[in-house]
Amino acid sequence: MTKLYSYYQVDGSNEEWKPVHTNVLNLAEVKPALVTILACDRIITRESSKDIVAEAKYWGPLYFDLDNEDDLTGCIQDAQTLVHKLRTEYGVEKGLEVYLSGKKGIHVIVDPRVFIEGRVAPVPRLFTIYKEMAFKLATPSTDFAVYSGRAGRMFRTCYKQRDNGKWRVRISLDQLAALTAEQYPQLCSHFYPGSPDTDVSYCPKLALLYETVAQKIAGQKKIKTKPV
């Protein structure tokens, strides 16, 4: 089985990213402030060559970061629209998680088993595939800067209180549907990571979107590095 690596920061400052085998990372035990949303099949450092980075493969959930610092109500409405579309147009019910970031953002996470059948198999340029999928499901609050390569993009966890005294918390789909800007800070006032979903349903429509985008990305020409 391919070894996968995640990276985390305990305090979320300028500290070095700490690599760890993904299958042994226990967030509740380590309590990091930030952790990479995608796992990578190799250890990537600042010294890693372009070839090593280009050949890296990734595995992890489809993720959306919705953020609108000037309009929390608009951000909430965009998250409601995104989740509604995932549920009604693509049939996603199980394996769909929603988190309030604790400031003014909302994270929507979709388990990869919802749209990828079979065993865990790291995918080249998975973050690019997810970015293209995010374009298909775009809202005014969608942040496209989070789809980055190398070691991956870090997301805030639920295990470290923010400087504003709030927490990143998981909410139910029903809570999201009824969420208001006034309720947001109240829900983030208490530690609540939620429980991981173990029951996931495969959704052919979302799988078709993933496969269409993946074929498009795979068909794009790779940029060859010039020899020194």
PDB file of C-alpha atoms in Angstrom:
ATOM      1  CA  MET A   1       0.000   0.000   0.000  1.00  0.00           C
ATOM      2  CA  THR A   2       1.296   3.465  -0.895  1.00  0.00           C
ATOM      3  CA  LYS A   3       2.521   5.477   2.064  1.00  0.00           C
ATOM      4  CA  LEU A   4       0.908   8.881   2.403  1.00  0.00           C
ATOM      5  CA  TYR A   5       2.162  11.884   4.334  1.00  0.00           C
ATOM      6  CA  SER A   6       0.335  14.783   5.938  1.00  0.00           C
ATOM      7  CA  TYR A   7       1.800  17.979   7.354  1.00  0.00           C
ATOM      8  CA  TYR A   8       0.729  19.994  10.362  1.00  0.00           C
ATOM      9  CA  GLN A   9       1.553  23.007  12.514  1.00  0.00           C
ATOM     10  CA  VAL A  10       0.910  22.955  16.230  1.00  0.00           C
ATOM     11  CA  ASP A  11       0.520  26.712  16.679  1.00  0.00           C
ATOM     12  CA  GLY A  12      -0.225  27.788  13.123  1.00  0.00           C
ATOM     13  CA  SER A  13       2.499  30.434  13.021  1.00  0.00           C
ATOM     14  CA  ASN A  14       5.748  30.487  11.022  1.00  0.00           C
ATOM     15  CA  GLU A  15       6.913  27.141  12.403  1.00  0.00           C
ATOM     16  CA  GLU A  16       8.167  24.386  10.109  1.00  0.00           C
ATOM     17  CA  TRP A  17       5.564  22.051   8.658  1.00  0.00           C
ATOM     18  CA  LYS A  18       5.871  18.712  10.456  1.00  0.00           C
ATOM     19  CA  PRO A  19       5.470  15.594   8.261  1.00  0.00           C
ATOM     20  CA  VAL A  20       3.671  12.531   9.608  1.00  0.00           C
ATOM     21  CA  HIS A  21       2.284   9.308   8.141  1.00  0.00           C
ATOM     22  CA  THR A  22      -1.340  10.086   7.387  1.00  0.00           C
ATOM     23  CA  ASN A  23      -2.639   6.763   8.710  1.00  0.00           C
ATOM     24  CA  VAL A  24      -1.161   7.362  12.172  1.00  0.00           C
ATOM     25  CA  LEU A  25      -2.040  11.059  12.537  1.00  0.00           C
ATOM     26  CA  ASN A  26      -4.474  11.463  15.440  1.00  0.00           C
ATOM     27  CA  LEU A  27      -5.772  15.019  15.399  1.00  0.00           C
ATOM     28  CA  ALA A  28      -7.448  14.693  18.788  1.00  0.00           C
ATOM     29  CA  GLU A  29      -4.136  13.634  20.319  1.00  0.00           C
ATOM     30  CA  VAL A  30      -1.769  16.026  18.510  1.00  0.00           C
ATOM     31  CA  LYS A  31      -4.238  18.957  18.534  1.00  0.00           C
ATOM     32  CA  PRO A  32      -2.598  20.896  15.700  1.00  0.00           C
ATOM     33  CA  ALA A  33      -3.830  24.310  14.642  1.00  0.00           C
ATOM     34  CA  LEU A  34      -3.440  23.507  10.948  1.00  0.00           C
ATOM     35  CA  VAL A  35      -3.156  20.320   8.895  1.00  0.00           C
ATOM     36  CA  THR A  36      -2.923  19.651   5.156  1.00  0.00           C
ATOM     37  CA  ILE A  37      -6.267  18.769   3.638  1.00  0.00           C
ATOM     38  CA  LEU A  38      -4.653  16.449   1.055  1.00  0.00           C
ATOM     39  CA  ALA A  39      -2.130  13.708   1.815  1.00  0.00           C
ATOM     40  CA  CYS A  40       0.923  13.363  -0.442  1.00  0.00           C
ATOM     41  CA  ASP A  41       2.774  10.207  -1.529  1.00  0.00           C
ATOM     42  CA  ARG A  42       6.198  11.711  -0.788  1.00  0.00           C
ATOM     43  CA  ILE A  43       7.875  14.024   1.673  1.00  0.00           C
ATOM     44  CA  ILE A  44       8.242  17.443   0.096  1.00  0.00           C
ATOM     45  CA  THR A  45      10.523  20.087   1.584  1.00  0.00           C
ATOM     46  CA  ARG A  46      11.770  23.489   0.499  1.00  0.00           C
ATOM     47  CA  GLU A  47      14.758  21.725  -1.061  1.00  0.00           C
ATOM     48  CA  SER A  48      12.680  19.297  -3.125  1.00  0.00           C
ATOM     49  CA  SER A  49      13.396  19.523  -6.855  1.00  0.00           C
ATOM     50  CA  LYS A  50      10.787  20.556  -9.406  1.00  0.00           C
ATOM     51  CA  ASP A  51      10.769  17.017 -10.791  1.00  0.00           C
ATOM     52  CA  ILE A  52       9.944  15.496  -7.394  1.00  0.00           C
ATOM     53  CA  VAL A  53       7.157  18.023  -6.853  1.00  0.00           C
ATOM     54  CA  ALA A  54       5.791  17.488 -10.379  1.00  0.00           C
ATOM     55  CA  GLU A  55       5.623  13.708  -9.864  1.00  0.00           C
ATOM     56  CA  ALA A  56       3.831  13.921  -6.508  1.00  0.00           C
ATOM     57  CA  LYS A  57       0.421  12.287  -6.133  1.00  0.00           C
ATOM     58  CA  TYR A  58      -2.299  13.185  -3.653  1.00  0.00           C
ATOM     59  CA  TRP A  59      -5.316  11.751  -1.895  1.00  0.00           C
ATOM     60  CA  GLY A  60      -8.015  13.420   0.138  1.00  0.00           C
ATOM     61  CA  PRO A  61     -11.491  14.959   0.117  1.00  0.00           C
ATOM     62  CA  LEU A  62     -12.938  17.454  -2.310  1.00  0.00           C
ATOM     63  CA  TYR A  63     -12.821  20.716  -0.402  1.00  0.00           C
ATOM     64  CA  PHE A  64     -14.339  24.186  -0.669  1.00  0.00           C
ATOM     65  CA  ASP A  65     -13.326  27.266   1.304  1.00  0.00           C
ATOM     66  CA  LEU A  66     -15.993  29.959   1.258  1.00  0.00           C
ATOM     67  CA  ASP A  67     -14.978  33.301   2.680  1.00  0.00           C
ATOM     68  CA  ASN A  68     -16.403  36.803   2.479  1.00  0.00           C
ATOM     69  CA  GLU A  69     -15.102  39.069   5.238  1.00  0.00           C
ATOM     70  CA  ASP A  70     -17.349  41.945   4.163  1.00  0.00           C
ATOM     71  CA  ASP A  71     -20.561  39.950   3.962  1.00  0.00           C
ATOM     72  CA  LEU A  72     -20.998  36.997   6.321  1.00  0.00           C
ATOM     73  CA  THR A  73     -24.646  36.648   5.336  1.00  0.00           C
ATOM     74  CA  GLY A  74     -23.626  36.367   1.696  1.00  0.00           C
ATOM     75  CA  CYS A  75     -21.014  33.745   2.579  1.00  0.00           C
ATOM     76  CA  ILE A  76     -23.614  31.699   4.441  1.00  0.00           C
ATOM     77  CA  GLN A  77     -26.039  31.932   1.532  1.00  0.00           C
ATOM     78  CA  ASP A  78     -23.312  30.823  -0.882  1.00  0.00           C
ATOM     79  CA  ALA A  79     -22.520  27.814   1.326  1.00  0.00           C
ATOM     80  CA  GLN A  80     -26.208  26.945   1.439  1.00  0.00           C
ATOM     81  CA  THR A  81     -26.360  27.188  -2.364  1.00  0.00           C
ATOM     82  CA  LEU A  82     -23.286  24.976  -2.797  1.00  0.00           C
ATOM     83  CA  VAL A  83     -24.533  22.279  -0.435  1.00  0.00           C
ATOM     84  CA  HIS A  84     -28.020  22.396  -1.961  1.00  0.00           C
ATOM     85  CA  LYS A  85     -26.508  21.883  -5.412  1.00  0.00           C
ATOM     86  CA  LEU A  86     -24.346  18.974  -4.208  1.00  0.00           C
ATOM     87  CA  ARG A  87     -27.383  17.328  -2.666  1.00  0.00           C
ATOM     88  CA  THR A  88     -30.041  17.959  -5.319  1.00  0.00           C
ATOM     89  CA  GLU A  89     -28.038  17.951  -8.568  1.00  0.00           C
ATOM     90  CA  TYR A  90     -25.369  15.384  -7.655  1.00  0.00           C
ATOM     91  CA  GLY A  91     -27.161  13.277  -5.042  1.00  0.00           C
ATOM     92  CA  VAL A  92     -24.616  13.770  -2.250  1.00  0.00           C
ATOM     93  CA  GLU A  93     -26.053  13.085   1.206  1.00  0.00           C
ATOM     94  CA  LYS A  94     -23.547  10.941   3.091  1.00  0.00           C
ATOM     95  CA  GLY A  95     -19.899  11.927   3.287  1.00  0.00           C
ATOM     96  CA  LEU A  96     -20.709  15.652   3.158  1.00  0.00           C
ATOM     97  CA  GLU A  97     -19.340  17.744   6.040  1.00  0.00           C
ATOM     98  CA  VAL A  98     -19.699  21.452   6.854  1.00  0.00           C
ATOM     99  CA  TYR A  99     -17.498  23.466   9.229  1.00  0.00           C
ATOM    100  CA  LEU A 100     -17.565  27.056  10.430  1.00  0.00           C
ATOM    101  CA  SER A 101     -13.976  28.319  10.463  1.00  0.00           C
ATOM    102  CA  GLY A 102     -14.492  30.405  13.590  1.00  0.00           C
ATOM    103  CA  LYS A 103     -13.991  33.767  11.904  1.00  0.00           C
ATOM    104  CA  LYS A 104     -16.085  34.445   8.800  1.00  0.00           C
ATOM    105  CA  GLY A 105     -15.525  31.388   6.655  1.00  0.00           C
ATOM    106  CA  ILE A 106     -17.219  28.076   5.926  1.00  0.00           C
ATOM    107  CA  HIS A 107     -15.543  24.835   4.835  1.00  0.00           C
ATOM    108  CA  VAL A 108     -17.462  22.227   2.823  1.00  0.00           C
ATOM    109  CA  ILE A 109     -15.815  18.794   2.597  1.00  0.00           C
ATOM    110  CA  VAL A 110     -16.817  15.819   0.421  1.00  0.00           C
ATOM    111  CA  ASP A 111     -15.348  12.379   1.137  1.00  0.00           C
ATOM    112  CA  PRO A 112     -13.469  11.097  -1.969  1.00  0.00           C
ATOM    113  CA  ARG A 113     -15.286   7.753  -1.725  1.00  0.00           C
ATOM    114  CA  VAL A 114     -18.419   9.633  -2.796  1.00  0.00           C
ATOM    115  CA  PHE A 115     -17.018  10.057  -6.321  1.00  0.00           C
ATOM    116  CA  ILE A 116     -14.002   7.706  -6.577  1.00  0.00           C
ATOM    117  CA  GLU A 117     -14.627   3.946  -6.478  1.00  0.00           C
ATOM    118  CA  GLY A 118     -12.137   1.347  -5.303  1.00  0.00           C
ATOM    119  CA  ARG A 119      -9.141   1.419  -2.998  1.00  0.00           C
ATOM    120  CA  VAL A 120      -7.154   4.472  -1.990  1.00  0.00           C
ATOM    121  CA  ALA A 121      -4.928   5.385  -4.936  1.00  0.00           C
ATOM    122  CA  PRO A 122      -3.113   8.754  -4.945  1.00  0.00           C
ATOM    123  CA  VAL A 123      -3.833  10.922  -7.982  1.00  0.00           C
ATOM    124  CA  PRO A 124      -1.446  13.291  -9.818  1.00  0.00           C
ATOM    125  CA  ARG A 125      -2.445  16.965  -9.640  1.00  0.00           C
ATOM    126  CA  LEU A 126      -5.521  16.183  -7.578  1.00  0.00           C
ATOM    127  CA  PHE A 127      -5.621  19.762  -6.304  1.00  0.00           C
ATOM    128  CA  THR A 128      -5.914  20.972  -9.917  1.00  0.00           C
ATOM    129  CA  ILE A 129      -8.785  18.568 -10.547  1.00  0.00           C
ATOM    130  CA  TYR A 130     -10.533  19.854  -7.435  1.00  0.00           C
ATOM    131  CA  LYS A 131      -9.987  23.449  -8.536  1.00  0.00           C
ATOM    132  CA  GLU A 132     -11.681  22.722 -11.848  1.00  0.00           C
ATOM    133  CA  MET A 133     -14.567  21.043 -10.010  1.00  0.00           C
ATOM    134  CA  ALA A 134     -14.817  24.095  -7.760  1.00  0.00           C
ATOM    135  CA  PHE A 135     -15.114  26.276 -10.868  1.00  0.00           C
ATOM    136  CA  LYS A 136     -18.061  24.147 -11.968  1.00  0.00           C
ATOM    137  CA  LEU A 137     -19.669  24.671  -8.557  1.00  0.00           C
ATOM    138  CA  ALA A 138     -18.452  28.235  -8.019  1.00  0.00           C
ATOM    139  CA  THR A 139     -20.123  30.807  -5.777  1.00  0.00           C
ATOM    140  CA  PRO A 140     -19.145  34.463  -5.215  1.00  0.00           C
ATOM    141  CA  SER A 141     -17.548  33.457  -1.897  1.00  0.00           C
ATOM    142  CA  THR A 142     -15.462  30.532  -3.199  1.00  0.00           C
ATOM    143  CA  ASP A 143     -11.732  30.969  -2.540  1.00  0.00           C
ATOM    144  CA  PHE A 144      -9.741  29.413  -5.393  1.00  0.00           C
ATOM    145  CA  ALA A 145      -6.350  30.170  -3.836  1.00  0.00           C
ATOM    146  CA  VAL A 146      -6.629  27.089  -1.608  1.00  0.00           C
ATOM    147  CA  TYR A 147      -6.010  24.660  -4.469  1.00  0.00           C
ATOM    148  CA  SER A 148      -2.220  24.585  -4.286  1.00  0.00           C
ATOM    149  CA  GLY A 149       0.405  21.890  -4.788  1.00  0.00           C
ATOM    150  CA  ARG A 150       3.759  20.972  -3.242  1.00  0.00           C
ATOM    151  CA  ALA A 151       2.992  19.697   0.283  1.00  0.00           C
ATOM    152  CA  GLY A 152      -0.618  20.788  -0.118  1.00  0.00           C
ATOM    153  CA  ARG A 153      -2.880  23.370   1.463  1.00  0.00           C
ATOM    154  CA  MET A 154      -3.389  23.554   5.212  1.00  0.00           C
ATOM    155  CA  PHE A 155      -6.847  23.881   6.731  1.00  0.00           C
ATOM    156  CA  ARG A 156      -7.617  24.948  10.274  1.00  0.00           C
ATOM    157  CA  THR A 157      -8.601  22.107  12.608  1.00  0.00           C
ATOM    158  CA  CYS A 158     -11.175  22.056  15.393  1.00  0.00           C
ATOM    159  CA  TYR A 159      -8.600  21.438  18.125  1.00  0.00           C
ATOM    160  CA  LYS A 160      -7.005  24.848  18.623  1.00  0.00           C
ATOM    161  CA  GLN A 161      -8.869  27.925  19.834  1.00  0.00           C
ATOM    162  CA  ARG A 162      -8.450  30.969  17.603  1.00  0.00           C
ATOM    163  CA  ASP A 163      -7.049  34.312  18.724  1.00  0.00           C
ATOM    164  CA  ASN A 164     -10.586  35.711  18.761  1.00  0.00           C
ATOM    165  CA  GLY A 165     -11.640  33.055  21.279  1.00  0.00           C
ATOM    166  CA  LYS A 166     -13.701  31.124  18.724  1.00  0.00           C
ATOM    167  CA  TRP A 167     -13.362  27.557  17.460  1.00  0.00           C
ATOM    168  CA  ARG A 168     -13.683  25.839  14.118  1.00  0.00           C
ATOM    169  CA  VAL A 169     -16.785  23.695  14.598  1.00  0.00           C
ATOM    170  CA  ARG A 170     -18.722  21.165  12.597  1.00  0.00           C
ATOM    171  CA  ILE A 171     -22.411  21.810  11.979  1.00  0.00           C
ATOM    172  CA  SER A 172     -25.119  19.618  10.494  1.00  0.00           C
ATOM    173  CA  LEU A 173     -26.669  20.172   7.083  1.00  0.00           C
ATOM    174  CA  ASP A 174     -29.897  21.206   8.797  1.00  0.00           C
ATOM    175  CA  GLN A 175     -28.020  23.768  10.886  1.00  0.00           C
ATOM    176  CA  LEU A 176     -26.441  25.196   7.747  1.00  0.00           C
ATOM    177  CA  ALA A 177     -29.828  25.469   6.046  1.00  0.00           C
ATOM    178  CA  ALA A 178     -31.131  27.607   8.941  1.00  0.00           C
ATOM    179  CA  LEU A 179     -27.875  29.443   9.744  1.00  0.00           C
ATOM    180  CA  THR A 180     -27.805  33.227  10.149  1.00  0.00           C
ATOM    181  CA  ALA A 181     -24.946  35.682  10.652  1.00  0.00           C
ATOM    182  CA  GLU A 182     -26.105  36.218  14.241  1.00  0.00           C
ATOM    183  CA  GLN A 183     -25.915  32.492  15.027  1.00  0.00           C
ATOM    184  CA  TYR A 184     -22.454  32.041  13.519  1.00  0.00           C
ATOM    185  CA  PRO A 185     -20.361  33.419  16.452  1.00  0.00           C
ATOM    186  CA  GLN A 186     -22.586  31.640  18.970  1.00  0.00           C
ATOM    187  CA  LEU A 187     -21.987  28.253  17.369  1.00  0.00           C
ATOM    188  CA  CYS A 188     -18.218  28.918  17.285  1.00  0.00           C
ATOM    189  CA  SER A 189     -18.071  29.760  20.991  1.00  0.00           C
ATOM    190  CA  HIS A 190     -17.730  26.129  22.079  1.00  0.00           C
ATOM    191  CA  PHE A 191     -15.383  23.307  21.076  1.00  0.00           C
ATOM    192  CA  TYR A 192     -17.191  20.842  18.824  1.00  0.00           C
ATOM    193  CA  PRO A 193     -15.236  18.798  16.234  1.00  0.00           C
ATOM    194  CA  GLY A 194     -18.079  16.423  15.417  1.00  0.00           C
ATOM    195  CA  SER A 195     -17.614  12.762  14.551  1.00  0.00           C
ATOM    196  CA  PRO A 196     -16.077  11.430  11.324  1.00  0.00           C
ATOM    197  CA  ASP A 197     -18.515   9.953   8.820  1.00  0.00           C
ATOM    198  CA  THR A 198     -18.056   6.215   8.331  1.00  0.00           C
ATOM    199  CA  ASP A 199     -21.115   5.576   6.157  1.00  0.00           C
ATOM    200  CA  VAL A 200     -20.570   6.979   2.652  1.00  0.00           C
ATOM    201  CA  SER A 201     -22.696   6.577  -0.480  1.00  0.00           C
ATOM    202  CA  TYR A 202     -21.233   6.562  -3.998  1.00  0.00           C
ATOM    203  CA  CYS A 203     -22.769   9.247  -6.238  1.00  0.00           C
ATOM    204  CA  PRO A 204     -22.456   8.519  -9.986  1.00  0.00           C
ATOM    205  CA  LYS A 205     -23.282  12.085 -11.057  1.00  0.00           C
ATOM    206  CA  LEU A 206     -20.482  13.617  -8.985  1.00  0.00           C
ATOM    207  CA  ALA A 207     -18.204  10.784 -10.118  1.00  0.00           C
ATOM    208  CA  LEU A 208     -18.950  11.706 -13.728  1.00  0.00           C
ATOM    209  CA  LEU A 209     -17.975  15.325 -13.037  1.00  0.00           C
ATOM    210  CA  TYR A 210     -14.753  14.192 -11.363  1.00  0.00           C
ATOM    211  CA  GLU A 211     -13.866  11.803 -14.208  1.00  0.00           C
ATOM    212  CA  THR A 212     -14.572  14.419 -16.879  1.00  0.00           C
ATOM    213  CA  VAL A 213     -12.330  16.975 -15.187  1.00  0.00           C
ATOM    214  CA  ALA A 214      -9.635  14.382 -14.389  1.00  0.00           C
ATOM    215  CA  GLN A 215      -9.421  13.360 -18.058  1.00  0.00           C
ATOM    216  CA  LYS A 216      -9.145  17.004 -19.070  1.00  0.00           C
ATOM    217  CA  ILE A 217      -6.299  17.636 -16.609  1.00  0.00           C
ATOM    218  CA  ALA A 218      -4.507  14.419 -17.599  1.00  0.00           C
ATOM    219  CA  GLY A 219      -4.649  15.485 -21.239  1.00  0.00           C
ATOM    220  CA  GLN A 220      -2.940  18.787 -20.623  1.00  0.00           C
ATOM    221  CA  LYS A 221       0.732  18.958 -21.576  1.00  0.00           C
ATOM    222  CA  LYS A 222       3.173  18.795 -18.706  1.00  0.00           C
ATOM    223  CA  ILE A 223       5.721  21.568 -18.490  1.00  0.00           C
ATOM    224  CA  LYS A 224       9.145  20.016 -18.896  1.00  0.00           C
ATOM    225  CA  THR A 225      11.913  21.337 -16.692  1.00  0.00           C
ATOM    226  CA  LYS A 226      14.982  22.523 -18.560  1.00  0.00           C
ATOM    227  CA  PRO A 227      18.204  20.651 -17.815  1.00  0.00           C
ATOM    228  CA  VAL A 228      20.806  22.571 -15.867  1.00  0.00           C
TER     229      VAL A 228
END
